[in-house]
Amino acid sequence: MERPVKDGILYVQHCRFGKRSWRKMRAQLFAASPSGVARMENFDVRDDGTALEKTSLRRCARRVIRLSDCVSVGPAGTESCPKATAAFYLTTTEKSYLLASEQRDEWITQLCQLAFQGAKETTQSSSGTQASPAVPMEENSLYSSWQDLTEFPVLVVRTDAATRCGLHGHYLLSALPQSLTLKDPQSRQPLLTWPYPFLRKFGQDQTVFSFEAGRRSDSGEGTFTFSTPRAPELCRAVSAAIACQQQGKDAPDP
């Protein structure tokens, strides 16, 4: 019988008719094994606590998130969470989840280990067979890959401009030094590019990032809106890129 590597209470945020609310659930993390894939299993929890019993778990509707579909995991910044909890996001190729827990860091650590362990092992195995001295090293808690800083999983919110361009579903939005680029989430091939000089305005509100493109952009003029738990990070990345361009433009020629 499989034993979860982590078991506890989580809250998941839902948005219905524009109103956000948190739903309490019990979550269990399972590592990959001959019995099953690495996954998170979720069960609804009633306030009276009856769903915490094993017999109740069998009766509850079970939802499974395959961790092989996970794109990114990380803290979600400031959110109005349930008391004594902190928010974090879990983004898969199918959906973005905003979660909250009293043990946020522990959940993030376990999810990253289970979701990205395969990629880590592949990298280690391809690094060569030459022996190297065992130097003691510590994990850098501030480490972020280039993709973590520039690529943001997003979900298109329907607007006239998005409909005109045939955009729907999940994509990657990259805040590159010269432009915003929308990519296919699987192949990472560019689909649309918006150079920063062609953006009239941009901004974010909690889990939504939006910008207004000018008529000179490839997409034509219009407003594009994307849902992402990392909206504040995305907005800051765009601001920083525009500031760097402005400094370069204002600098005298050598």
Coordinates of C-alpha atoms in Angstrom, one line a residue:
M1 CA 0.0 0.0 0.0
E2 CA 1.3 3.4 -0.9
R3 CA 2.2 5.8 1.9
P4 CA 2.1 9.6 1.2
V5 CA 5.4 11.5 1.7
K6 CA 3.3 14.5 3.0
D7 CA -0.2 14.7 4.2
G8 CA -2.0 17.8 5.5
I9 CA -4.6 20.5 5.2
L10 CA -4.5 23.0 2.2
Y11 CA -6.7 25.7 1.0
V12 CA -7.4 26.3 -2.7
Q13 CA -8.7 29.6 -4.1
H14 CA -11.7 29.6 -6.3
C15 CA -13.1 32.4 -8.4
R16 CA -16.8 32.4 -9.2
F17 CA -18.7 35.3 -10.7
G18 CA -15.7 37.5 -10.0
K19 CA -15.7 36.6 -6.2
R20 CA -12.7 34.8 -4.8
S21 CA -13.1 32.3 -1.9
W22 CA -10.9 29.6 -0.2
R23 CA -12.0 26.0 0.1
K24 CA -10.5 23.7 2.7
M25 CA -9.2 20.3 1.5
R26 CA -6.9 17.5 2.6
A27 CA -3.9 16.9 0.3
Q28 CA -1.6 14.0 0.0
L29 CA 1.7 13.8 -1.9
F30 CA 2.8 10.5 -3.4
A31 CA 6.2 9.7 -4.9
A32 CA 6.6 7.8 -8.1
S33 CA 6.6 4.0 -7.5
P34 CA 5.6 0.8 -9.2
S35 CA 2.1 1.4 -7.8
G36 CA 1.6 4.8 -9.3
V37 CA 3.0 8.1 -10.6
A38 CA 4.1 11.1 -8.6
R39 CA 1.0 13.0 -7.8
M40 CA -1.1 15.1 -5.4
E41 CA -4.4 13.7 -4.3
N42 CA -7.0 16.2 -2.9
F43 CA -10.1 15.5 -0.8
D44 CA -12.7 17.9 0.3
V45 CA -12.8 18.5 4.1
R46 CA -15.9 19.4 6.0
D47 CA -15.8 21.7 8.9
D48 CA -16.9 19.0 11.3
G49 CA -13.7 17.1 10.4
T50 CA -15.4 13.8 9.4
A51 CA -13.5 13.7 6.1
L52 CA -10.2 13.3 8.0
E53 CA -11.1 9.7 8.8
K54 CA -9.9 6.9 6.4
T55 CA -13.5 5.7 5.9
S56 CA -14.6 9.2 5.0
L57 CA -11.7 9.6 2.5
R58 CA -13.0 6.7 0.5
R59 CA -16.4 8.3 0.2
C60 CA -15.1 11.8 -0.8
A61 CA -14.5 12.8 -4.3
R62 CA -10.8 12.4 -5.1
R63 CA -8.9 14.8 -7.4
V64 CA -5.5 13.9 -8.8
I65 CA -2.8 16.3 -10.0
R66 CA 0.0 14.5 -11.9
L67 CA 3.3 16.1 -10.9
S68 CA 4.8 15.2 -14.2
D69 CA 2.6 17.9 -15.7
C70 CA 3.9 20.5 -13.2
V71 CA 5.5 23.6 -14.8
S72 CA 6.4 25.7 -11.8
V73 CA 5.9 25.9 -8.0
G74 CA 6.7 28.9 -5.8
P75 CA 5.5 31.4 -3.2
A76 CA 2.6 33.6 -4.4
G77 CA 3.4 36.8 -2.5
T78 CA 0.8 38.8 -0.6
E79 CA -2.6 37.3 -0.8
S80 CA -5.6 37.5 1.6
C81 CA -5.2 34.0 2.9
P82 CA -7.0 32.1 5.6
K83 CA -5.7 32.9 9.1
A84 CA -2.1 31.8 9.9
T85 CA -1.5 30.6 6.3
A86 CA 0.7 31.7 3.4
A87 CA -0.1 31.4 -0.3
F88 CA 1.8 29.6 -3.0
Y89 CA 1.1 28.6 -6.7
L90 CA 1.2 25.3 -8.4
T91 CA 1.1 25.6 -12.2
T92 CA 0.6 22.6 -14.5
T93 CA 0.2 22.3 -18.3
E94 CA -3.6 22.3 -17.7
K95 CA -4.3 24.7 -14.9
S96 CA -2.9 27.2 -12.4
Y97 CA -3.7 26.6 -8.7
L98 CA -3.4 29.2 -5.9
L99 CA -3.0 27.3 -2.6
A100 CA -2.4 28.3 1.0
S101 CA -1.0 26.4 4.0
E102 CA 0.4 26.9 7.5
Q103 CA 3.4 24.9 6.2
R104 CA 3.9 26.6 2.8
D105 CA 7.7 26.2 2.6
E106 CA 7.4 22.5 3.4
W107 CA 4.8 21.9 0.7
I108 CA 6.9 23.9 -1.9
T109 CA 10.0 21.8 -1.1
Q110 CA 8.2 18.5 -1.3
L111 CA 6.4 19.4 -4.5
C112 CA 9.6 20.6 -6.2
Q113 CA 11.4 17.4 -5.2
L114 CA 8.7 15.2 -6.5
A115 CA 7.9 17.2 -9.7
F116 CA 11.4 18.0 -10.8
Q117 CA 13.4 15.0 -9.5
G118 CA 13.5 13.3 -12.9
A119 CA 15.0 16.3 -14.6
K120 CA 17.6 16.7 -11.9
E121 CA 18.6 13.0 -12.1
T122 CA 18.9 13.3 -15.9
T123 CA 21.2 16.3 -15.6
Q124 CA 23.4 14.6 -13.1
S125 CA 23.7 11.4 -15.2
S126 CA 24.7 13.4 -18.3
S127 CA 27.4 15.4 -16.5
G128 CA 30.0 12.7 -17.2
T129 CA 31.7 9.9 -15.4
Q130 CA 34.9 11.7 -14.3
A131 CA 35.2 11.6 -10.5
S132 CA 35.3 14.9 -8.7
P133 CA 36.3 15.7 -5.1
A134 CA 33.4 15.7 -2.7
V135 CA 33.2 19.3 -1.7
P136 CA 30.6 20.2 0.9
M137 CA 28.0 22.5 -0.6
E138 CA 24.8 24.2 0.6
E139 CA 21.6 24.9 -1.3
N140 CA 21.2 28.5 -2.3
S141 CA 17.6 29.4 -1.3
L142 CA 17.7 32.4 -3.6
Y143 CA 18.6 30.4 -6.8
S144 CA 16.3 30.9 -9.7
S145 CA 16.9 29.7 -13.3
W146 CA 16.7 32.1 -16.2
Q147 CA 13.3 30.6 -17.2
D148 CA 12.0 31.1 -13.6
L149 CA 12.8 34.8 -13.9
T150 CA 11.5 35.5 -17.5
E151 CA 8.9 32.8 -18.3
F152 CA 5.5 33.0 -16.7
P153 CA 2.8 30.3 -17.2
V154 CA -0.4 32.2 -18.1
L155 CA -4.1 31.5 -18.9
V156 CA -5.7 33.8 -21.5
V157 CA -8.6 35.8 -20.3
R158 CA -11.1 36.4 -23.2
T159 CA -10.9 39.9 -24.7
D160 CA -11.8 41.2 -28.2
A161 CA -8.1 41.3 -29.1
A162 CA -7.4 37.8 -27.8
T163 CA -10.4 36.4 -29.8
R164 CA -9.2 38.2 -32.9
C165 CA -5.8 36.6 -32.6
G166 CA -7.2 33.2 -31.8
L167 CA -5.7 33.0 -28.3
H168 CA -7.3 30.7 -25.7
G169 CA -6.0 28.3 -23.0
H170 CA -2.5 28.1 -21.5
Y171 CA 0.7 29.7 -22.8
L172 CA 4.1 31.0 -21.6
L173 CA 4.6 34.7 -21.5
S174 CA 8.2 35.8 -21.5
A175 CA 9.4 39.2 -20.3
L176 CA 12.5 39.4 -22.6
P177 CA 14.9 42.4 -22.7
Q178 CA 13.3 43.8 -25.9
S179 CA 9.8 42.6 -25.9
L180 CA 6.9 40.5 -24.4
T181 CA 6.8 37.2 -26.2
L182 CA 3.9 34.7 -26.0
K183 CA 5.1 31.1 -26.5
D184 CA 3.6 27.7 -26.9
P185 CA 3.8 25.9 -23.5
Q186 CA 5.1 22.6 -25.0
S187 CA 7.4 23.6 -27.8
R188 CA 8.3 27.1 -26.4
Q189 CA 8.1 28.4 -29.9
P190 CA 7.2 32.2 -30.1
L191 CA 3.7 32.9 -31.3
L192 CA 3.3 36.6 -30.8
T193 CA 5.7 39.4 -29.9
W194 CA 5.0 42.8 -28.5
P195 CA 8.1 45.1 -28.5
Y196 CA 8.0 47.4 -25.4
P197 CA 7.9 50.6 -27.5
F198 CA 4.5 49.3 -28.9
L199 CA 2.9 48.9 -25.5
R200 CA 0.6 51.8 -24.6
K201 CA 0.1 50.7 -20.9
F202 CA 0.4 47.7 -18.7
G203 CA -0.5 46.7 -15.1
Q204 CA -1.5 43.9 -12.7
D205 CA -4.2 43.2 -10.1
Q206 CA -3.5 40.2 -7.8
T207 CA -3.5 37.3 -10.2
V208 CA -4.2 39.1 -13.4
F209 CA -1.7 40.9 -15.8
S210 CA -3.0 43.1 -18.6
F211 CA -1.5 45.4 -21.2
E212 CA -2.8 47.5 -24.1
A213 CA -0.9 46.9 -27.4
G214 CA -0.6 49.7 -30.0
R215 CA -1.6 49.4 -33.7
R216 CA 2.0 48.9 -34.8
S217 CA 2.4 45.6 -32.9
D218 CA 2.0 42.3 -34.7
S219 CA -1.3 41.6 -33.0
G220 CA -2.7 45.0 -33.8
E221 CA -4.1 47.3 -31.1
G222 CA -6.2 46.0 -28.3
T223 CA -6.1 44.8 -24.7
F224 CA -4.7 41.4 -23.7
T225 CA -5.3 40.0 -20.3
F226 CA -3.7 36.9 -18.7
S227 CA -4.4 35.1 -15.4
T228 CA -1.3 34.0 -13.5
P229 CA -0.4 33.6 -9.8
R230 CA 2.9 35.4 -10.6
A231 CA 1.2 38.6 -11.9
P232 CA 3.3 40.9 -9.6
E233 CA 6.6 39.3 -10.7
L234 CA 5.6 39.6 -14.3
C235 CA 4.7 43.2 -14.0
R236 CA 8.0 44.0 -12.2
A237 CA 9.9 42.1 -14.9
V238 CA 8.3 44.2 -17.6
S239 CA 8.9 47.4 -15.7
A240 CA 12.6 46.5 -15.2
A241 CA 13.0 45.7 -19.0
I242 CA 11.4 49.0 -20.0
A243 CA 13.6 50.9 -17.6
C244 CA 16.7 49.3 -19.0
Q245 CA 15.6 50.2 -22.5
Q246 CA 15.0 53.7 -21.5
Q247 CA 18.4 54.1 -19.9
G248 CA 20.0 52.7 -23.0
K249 CA 18.0 55.1 -25.2
D250 CA 19.0 58.1 -23.0
A251 CA 22.7 57.2 -22.8
P252 CA 25.0 59.2 -25.1
D253 CA 26.6 57.4 -28.0
P254 CA 30.2 56.4 -27.2

